[in-house]
mmCIF file of C-alpha atoms in Angstrom:
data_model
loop_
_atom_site.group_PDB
_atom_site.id
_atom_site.type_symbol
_atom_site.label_atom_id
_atom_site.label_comp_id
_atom_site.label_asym_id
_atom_site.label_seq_id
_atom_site.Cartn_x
_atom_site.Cartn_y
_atom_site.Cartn_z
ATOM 1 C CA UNK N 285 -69.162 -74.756 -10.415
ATOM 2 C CA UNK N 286 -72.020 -77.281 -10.326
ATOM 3 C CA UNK N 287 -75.097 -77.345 -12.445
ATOM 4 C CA UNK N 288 -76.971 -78.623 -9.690
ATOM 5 C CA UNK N 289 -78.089 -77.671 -6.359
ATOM 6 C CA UNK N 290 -77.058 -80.031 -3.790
ATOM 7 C CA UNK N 291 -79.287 -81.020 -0.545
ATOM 8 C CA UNK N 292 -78.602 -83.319 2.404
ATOM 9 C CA UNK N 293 -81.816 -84.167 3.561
ATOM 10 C CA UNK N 294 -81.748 -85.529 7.351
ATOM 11 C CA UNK N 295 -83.670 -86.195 10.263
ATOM 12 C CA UNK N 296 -82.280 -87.361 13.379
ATOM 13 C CA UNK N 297 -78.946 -89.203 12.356
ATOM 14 C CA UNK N 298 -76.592 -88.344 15.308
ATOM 15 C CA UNK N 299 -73.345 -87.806 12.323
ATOM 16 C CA UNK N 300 -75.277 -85.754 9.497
ATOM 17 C CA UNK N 301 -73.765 -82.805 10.764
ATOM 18 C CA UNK N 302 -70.224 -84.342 10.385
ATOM 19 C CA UNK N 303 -71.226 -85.994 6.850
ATOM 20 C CA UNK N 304 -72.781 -83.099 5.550
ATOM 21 C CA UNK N 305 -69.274 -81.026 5.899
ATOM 22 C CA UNK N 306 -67.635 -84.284 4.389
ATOM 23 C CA UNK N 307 -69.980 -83.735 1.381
ATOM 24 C CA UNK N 308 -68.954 -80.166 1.396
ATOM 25 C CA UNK N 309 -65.314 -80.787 1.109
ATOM 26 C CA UNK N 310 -65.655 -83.624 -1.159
ATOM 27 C CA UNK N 311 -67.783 -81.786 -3.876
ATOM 28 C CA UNK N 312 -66.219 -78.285 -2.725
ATOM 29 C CA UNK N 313 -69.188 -76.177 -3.225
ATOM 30 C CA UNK N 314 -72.071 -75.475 -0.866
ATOM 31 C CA UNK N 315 -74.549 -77.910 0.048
ATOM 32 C CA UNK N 316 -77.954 -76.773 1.004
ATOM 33 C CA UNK N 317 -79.687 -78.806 4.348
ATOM 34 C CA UNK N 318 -83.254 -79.660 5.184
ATOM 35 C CA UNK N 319 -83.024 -81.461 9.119
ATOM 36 C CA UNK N 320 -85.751 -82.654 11.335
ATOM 37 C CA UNK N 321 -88.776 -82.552 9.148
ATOM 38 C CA UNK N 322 -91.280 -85.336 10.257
ATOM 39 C CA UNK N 323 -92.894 -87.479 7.379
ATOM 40 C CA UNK N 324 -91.005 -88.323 4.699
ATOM 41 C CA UNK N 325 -93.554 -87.628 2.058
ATOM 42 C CA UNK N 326 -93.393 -84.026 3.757
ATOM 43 C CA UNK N 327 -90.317 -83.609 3.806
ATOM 44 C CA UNK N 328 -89.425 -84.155 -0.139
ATOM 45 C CA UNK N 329 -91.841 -82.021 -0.844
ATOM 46 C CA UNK N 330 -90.244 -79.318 0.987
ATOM 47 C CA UNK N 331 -86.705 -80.484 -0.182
ATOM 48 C CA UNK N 332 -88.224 -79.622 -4.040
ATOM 49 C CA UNK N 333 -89.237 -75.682 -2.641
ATOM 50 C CA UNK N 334 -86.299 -75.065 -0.820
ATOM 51 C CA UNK N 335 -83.979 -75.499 -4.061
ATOM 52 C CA UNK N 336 -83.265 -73.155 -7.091
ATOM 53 C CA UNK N 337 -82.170 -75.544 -10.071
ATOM 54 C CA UNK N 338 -84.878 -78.297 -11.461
ATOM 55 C CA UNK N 339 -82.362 -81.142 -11.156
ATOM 56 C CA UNK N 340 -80.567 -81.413 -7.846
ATOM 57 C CA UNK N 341 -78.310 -83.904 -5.783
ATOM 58 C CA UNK N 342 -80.075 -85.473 -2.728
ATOM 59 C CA UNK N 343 -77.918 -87.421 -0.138
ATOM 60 C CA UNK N 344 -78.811 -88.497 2.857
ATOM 61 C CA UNK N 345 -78.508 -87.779 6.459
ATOM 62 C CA UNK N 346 -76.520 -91.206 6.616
ATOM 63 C CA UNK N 347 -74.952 -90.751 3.054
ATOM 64 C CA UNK N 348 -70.923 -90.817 3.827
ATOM 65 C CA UNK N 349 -70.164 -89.626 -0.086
ATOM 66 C CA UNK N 350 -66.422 -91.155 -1.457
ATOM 67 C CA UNK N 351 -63.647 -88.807 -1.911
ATOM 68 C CA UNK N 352 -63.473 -90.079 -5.351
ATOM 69 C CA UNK N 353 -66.938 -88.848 -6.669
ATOM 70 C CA UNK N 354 -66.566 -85.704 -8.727
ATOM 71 C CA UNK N 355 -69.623 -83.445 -10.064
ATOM 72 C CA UNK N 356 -67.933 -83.502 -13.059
ATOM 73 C CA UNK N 357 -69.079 -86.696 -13.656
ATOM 74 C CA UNK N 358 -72.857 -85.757 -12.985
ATOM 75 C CA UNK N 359 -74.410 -85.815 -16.235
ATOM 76 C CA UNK N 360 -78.236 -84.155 -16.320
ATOM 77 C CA UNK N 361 -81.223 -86.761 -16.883
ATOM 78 C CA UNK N 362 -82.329 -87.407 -19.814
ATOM 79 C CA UNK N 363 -85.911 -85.918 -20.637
ATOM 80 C CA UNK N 364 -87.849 -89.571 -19.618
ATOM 81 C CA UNK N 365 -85.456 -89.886 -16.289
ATOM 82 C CA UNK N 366 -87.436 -88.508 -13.127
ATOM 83 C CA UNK N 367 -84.325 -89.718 -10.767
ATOM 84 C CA UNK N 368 -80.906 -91.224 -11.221
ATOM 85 C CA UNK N 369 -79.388 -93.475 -8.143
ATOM 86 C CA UNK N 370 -75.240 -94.066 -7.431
ATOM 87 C CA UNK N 371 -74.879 -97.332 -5.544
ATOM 88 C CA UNK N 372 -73.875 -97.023 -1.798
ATOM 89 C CA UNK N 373 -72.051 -99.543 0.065
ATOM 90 C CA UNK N 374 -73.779 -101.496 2.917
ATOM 91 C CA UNK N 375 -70.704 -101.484 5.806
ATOM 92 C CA UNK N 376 -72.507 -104.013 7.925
ATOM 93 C CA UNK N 377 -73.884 -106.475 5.484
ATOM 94 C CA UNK N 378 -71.548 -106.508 2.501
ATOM 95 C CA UNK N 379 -74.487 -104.986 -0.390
ATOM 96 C CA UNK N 380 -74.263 -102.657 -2.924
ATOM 97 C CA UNK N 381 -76.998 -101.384 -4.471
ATOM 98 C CA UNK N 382 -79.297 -98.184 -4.691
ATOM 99 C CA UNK N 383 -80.125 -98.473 -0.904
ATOM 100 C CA UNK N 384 -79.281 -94.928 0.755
ATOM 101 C CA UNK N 385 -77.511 -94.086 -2.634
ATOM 102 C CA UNK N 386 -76.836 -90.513 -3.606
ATOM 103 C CA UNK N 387 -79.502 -89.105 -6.153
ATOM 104 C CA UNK N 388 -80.046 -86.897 -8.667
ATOM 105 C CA UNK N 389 -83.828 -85.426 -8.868
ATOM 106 C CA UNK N 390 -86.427 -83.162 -10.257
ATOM 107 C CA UNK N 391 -88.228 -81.109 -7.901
ATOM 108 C CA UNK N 392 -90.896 -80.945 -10.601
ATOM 109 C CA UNK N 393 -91.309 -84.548 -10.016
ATOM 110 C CA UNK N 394 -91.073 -84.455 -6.424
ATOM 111 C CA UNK N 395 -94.090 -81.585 -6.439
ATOM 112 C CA UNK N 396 -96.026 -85.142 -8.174
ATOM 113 C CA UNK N 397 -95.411 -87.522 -5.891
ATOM 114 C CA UNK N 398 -97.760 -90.024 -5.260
ATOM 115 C CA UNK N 399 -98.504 -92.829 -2.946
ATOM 116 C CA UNK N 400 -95.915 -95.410 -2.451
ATOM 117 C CA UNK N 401 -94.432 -97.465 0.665
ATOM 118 C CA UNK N 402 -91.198 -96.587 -0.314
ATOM 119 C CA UNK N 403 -91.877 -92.812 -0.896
ATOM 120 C CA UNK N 404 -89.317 -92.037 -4.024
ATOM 121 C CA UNK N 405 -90.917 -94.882 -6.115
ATOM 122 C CA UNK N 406 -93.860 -93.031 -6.577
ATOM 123 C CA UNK N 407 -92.451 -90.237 -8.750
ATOM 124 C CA UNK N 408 -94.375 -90.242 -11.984
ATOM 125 C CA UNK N 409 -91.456 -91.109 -14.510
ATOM 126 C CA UNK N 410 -88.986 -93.342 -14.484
ATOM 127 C CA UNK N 411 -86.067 -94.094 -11.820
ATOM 128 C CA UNK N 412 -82.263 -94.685 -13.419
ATOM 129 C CA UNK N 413 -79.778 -96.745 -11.782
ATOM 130 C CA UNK N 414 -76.369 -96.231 -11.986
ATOM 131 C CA UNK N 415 -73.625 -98.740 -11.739
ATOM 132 C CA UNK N 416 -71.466 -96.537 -10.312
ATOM 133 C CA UNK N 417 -70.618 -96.745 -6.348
ATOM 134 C CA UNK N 418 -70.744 -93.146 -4.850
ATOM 135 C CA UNK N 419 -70.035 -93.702 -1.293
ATOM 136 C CA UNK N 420 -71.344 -95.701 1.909
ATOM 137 C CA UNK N 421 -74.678 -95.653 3.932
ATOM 138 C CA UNK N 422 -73.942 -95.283 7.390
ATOM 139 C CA UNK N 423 -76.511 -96.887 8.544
ATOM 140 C CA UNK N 424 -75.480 -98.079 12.318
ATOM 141 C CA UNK N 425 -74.846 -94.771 13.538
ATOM 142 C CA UNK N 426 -76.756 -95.891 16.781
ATOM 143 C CA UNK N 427 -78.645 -99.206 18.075
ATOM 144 C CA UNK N 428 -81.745 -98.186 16.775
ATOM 145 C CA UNK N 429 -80.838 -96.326 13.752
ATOM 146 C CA UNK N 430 -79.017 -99.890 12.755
ATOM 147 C CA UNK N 431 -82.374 -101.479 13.432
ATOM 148 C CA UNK N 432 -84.546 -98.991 11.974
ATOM 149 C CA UNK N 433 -82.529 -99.506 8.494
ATOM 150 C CA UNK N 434 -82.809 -103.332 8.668
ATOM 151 C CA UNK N 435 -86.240 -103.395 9.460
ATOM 152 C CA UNK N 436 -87.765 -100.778 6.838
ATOM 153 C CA UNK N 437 -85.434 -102.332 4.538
ATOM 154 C CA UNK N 438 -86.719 -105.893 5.016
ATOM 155 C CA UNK N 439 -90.316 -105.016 5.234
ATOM 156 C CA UNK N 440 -90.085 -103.597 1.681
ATOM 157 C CA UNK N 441 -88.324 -106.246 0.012
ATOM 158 C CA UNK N 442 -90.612 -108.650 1.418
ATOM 159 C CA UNK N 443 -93.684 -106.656 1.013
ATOM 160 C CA UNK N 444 -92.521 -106.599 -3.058
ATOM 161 C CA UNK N 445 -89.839 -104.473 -4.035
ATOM 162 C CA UNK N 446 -91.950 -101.178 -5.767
ATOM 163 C CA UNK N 447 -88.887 -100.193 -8.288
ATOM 164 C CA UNK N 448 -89.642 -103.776 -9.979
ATOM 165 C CA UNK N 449 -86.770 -105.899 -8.074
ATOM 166 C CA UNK N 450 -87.549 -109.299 -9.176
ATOM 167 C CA UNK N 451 -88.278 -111.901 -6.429
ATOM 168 C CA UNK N 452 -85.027 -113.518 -6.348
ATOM 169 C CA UNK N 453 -82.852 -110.556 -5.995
ATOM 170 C CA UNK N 454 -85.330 -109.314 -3.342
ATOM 171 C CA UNK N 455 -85.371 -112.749 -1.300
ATOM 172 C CA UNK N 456 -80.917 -112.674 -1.973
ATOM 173 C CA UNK N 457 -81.006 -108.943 -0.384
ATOM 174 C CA UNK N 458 -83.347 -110.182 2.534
ATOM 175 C CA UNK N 459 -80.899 -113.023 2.941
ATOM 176 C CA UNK N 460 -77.947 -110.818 3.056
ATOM 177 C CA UNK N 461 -79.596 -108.539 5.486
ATOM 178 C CA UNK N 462 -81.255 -110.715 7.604
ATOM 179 C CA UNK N 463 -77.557 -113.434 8.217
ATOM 180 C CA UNK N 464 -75.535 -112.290 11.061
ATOM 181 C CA UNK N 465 -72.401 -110.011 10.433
ATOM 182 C CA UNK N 466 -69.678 -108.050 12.038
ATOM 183 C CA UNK N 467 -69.387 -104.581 12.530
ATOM 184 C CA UNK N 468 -70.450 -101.765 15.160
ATOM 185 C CA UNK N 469 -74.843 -102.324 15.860
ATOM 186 C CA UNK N 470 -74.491 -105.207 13.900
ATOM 187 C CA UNK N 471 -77.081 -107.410 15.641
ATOM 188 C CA UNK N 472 -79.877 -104.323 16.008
ATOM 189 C CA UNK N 473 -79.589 -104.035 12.638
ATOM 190 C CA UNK N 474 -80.308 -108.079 11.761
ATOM 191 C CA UNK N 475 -82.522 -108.207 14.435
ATOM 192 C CA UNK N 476 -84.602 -105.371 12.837
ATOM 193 C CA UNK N 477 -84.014 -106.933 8.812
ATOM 194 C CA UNK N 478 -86.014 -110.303 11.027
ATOM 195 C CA UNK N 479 -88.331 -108.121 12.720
ATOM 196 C CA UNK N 480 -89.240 -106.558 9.314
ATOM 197 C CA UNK N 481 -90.175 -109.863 7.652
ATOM 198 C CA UNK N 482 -92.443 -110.484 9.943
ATOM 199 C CA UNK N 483 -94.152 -107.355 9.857
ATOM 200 C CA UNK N 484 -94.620 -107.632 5.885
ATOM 201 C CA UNK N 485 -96.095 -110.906 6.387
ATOM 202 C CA UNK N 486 -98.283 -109.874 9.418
ATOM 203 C CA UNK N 487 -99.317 -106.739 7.973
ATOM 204 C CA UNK N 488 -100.046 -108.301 4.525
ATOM 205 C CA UNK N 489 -104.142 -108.190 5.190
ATOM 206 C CA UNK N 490 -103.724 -104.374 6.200
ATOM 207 C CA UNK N 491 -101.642 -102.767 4.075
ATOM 208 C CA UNK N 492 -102.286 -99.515 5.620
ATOM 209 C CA UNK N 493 -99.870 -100.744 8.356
ATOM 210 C CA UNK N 494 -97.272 -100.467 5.954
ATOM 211 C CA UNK N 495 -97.495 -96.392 6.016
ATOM 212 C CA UNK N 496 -95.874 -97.132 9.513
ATOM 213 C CA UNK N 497 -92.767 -97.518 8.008
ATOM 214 C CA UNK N 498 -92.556 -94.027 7.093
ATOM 215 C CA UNK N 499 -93.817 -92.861 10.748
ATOM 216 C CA UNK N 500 -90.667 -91.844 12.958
ATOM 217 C CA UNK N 501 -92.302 -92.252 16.111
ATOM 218 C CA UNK N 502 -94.035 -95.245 15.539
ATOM 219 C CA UNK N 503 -90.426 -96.866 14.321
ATOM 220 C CA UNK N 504 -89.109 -95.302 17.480
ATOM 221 C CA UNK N 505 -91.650 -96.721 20.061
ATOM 222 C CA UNK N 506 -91.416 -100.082 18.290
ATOM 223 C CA UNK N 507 -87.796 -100.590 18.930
ATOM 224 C CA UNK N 508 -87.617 -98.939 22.197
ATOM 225 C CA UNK N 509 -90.500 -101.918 22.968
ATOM 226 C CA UNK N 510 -88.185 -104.664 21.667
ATOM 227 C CA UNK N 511 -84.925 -103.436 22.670
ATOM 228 C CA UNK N 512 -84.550 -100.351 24.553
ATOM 229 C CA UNK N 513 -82.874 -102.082 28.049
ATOM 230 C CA UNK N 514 -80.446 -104.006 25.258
ATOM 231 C CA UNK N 515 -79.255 -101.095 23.744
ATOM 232 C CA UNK N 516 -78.936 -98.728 27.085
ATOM 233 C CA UNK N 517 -77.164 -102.144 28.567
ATOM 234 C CA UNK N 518 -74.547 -101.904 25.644
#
């Protein structure tokens, strides 16, 4: 029996229904499921009321969890430790790193969070990485939710990466994500890593735009602008 609650937290990823009975039957106890809430900043802050233990396992509507991860292997946080992150695999670009990772949280924390870009970087104590590789992010589930991963990713990294990525690994990642690749949505999802670049530098003088990332139907209406007739054209 697990120590922690466990929550997939999605929004409108057409397999989190499939992936959240994957993470089920990998784990094999009950995970709880928080769908469809708009704002992100909202919708952690729900995720933290809606579970019973302070330390709990958030994945991701896109989070396809490996069949070799075992709770048993879960160890609590330490007392400084707000967050821990397992690595996920990037199918389309070849990364792995923290990006769409499985987590383990404090709702206390989460019932703090400040102001950040990239929402879970403004929890008040300190983030953990782990080396360990958890599963994949399925991140081209659709044309635009392959472009809306590129392009939020991209306009962090190049806006400055707010867990303290050093330039270098940042501009490598950007590289990665921005080169063409194989795979299914491949090209939405470079074409939005490009697209994103030039947002960060374009929105560098108003960095209010930036809250934009975090704004479903502003994401939405962008890419339906750039490449709706593409992606209905197949």
């Amino acid at each position: 029996m697990s120590d922690f609650d466990i929550l997939m937290l999605s929004y409108d990823e057409p397999r989190a229904g499939l992936l959240h009975t994957r993470l089920q039957r990998v784990l094999g106890v009950k995970v709880k499921r928080l769908h469809g809430v708009h704002g992100m900043r909202r919708a952690y802050r729900m995720a933290a009321e809606i579970v019973d233990t302070e330390q709990f396992l958030l994945a991701d509507g896109d989070f396809v969890i490996a069949t070799e991860f075992g709770l048993d292997d879960v160890a609590p946080l330490a007392d400084d430790v707000d967050m821990r992150v397992w690595r996920a695999r990037n199918p389309l670009k070849g990364l792995v790193y923290g990006y769409g990772g499985l987590k383990l949280i404090r709702r206390s924390a989460l019932r703090q969070l400040g102001e950040a870009v990239d929402v879970l970087a403004a929890l008040p104590g300190r983030t953990e990485f782990h080396t360990r590789v958890a599963g994949t992010t399925r991140i081209n589930q659709s044309p635009y939710h392959a472009w809306k991963a590129g392009f939020r990713e991209c306009a962090m990294l190049a806006r400055g990466s707010e867990y303290g990525m050093d330039d270098g690994e940042a501009a490598q990642r950007i590289a990665a994500w921005t080169g063409g690749c194989d795979g299914e949505f491949a090209p939405y999802a470079t074409a939005g890593a490009k697209e994103g670049v030039a947002f960060a530098g374009a929105a560098a003088r108003t960095p209010q735009l930036f809250d934009k990332l975090n704004d479903p139907s502003w994401l939405f209406a962008r890419f339906t602008a750039a490449h709706a007739e593409q992606a209905v054209a197949g």
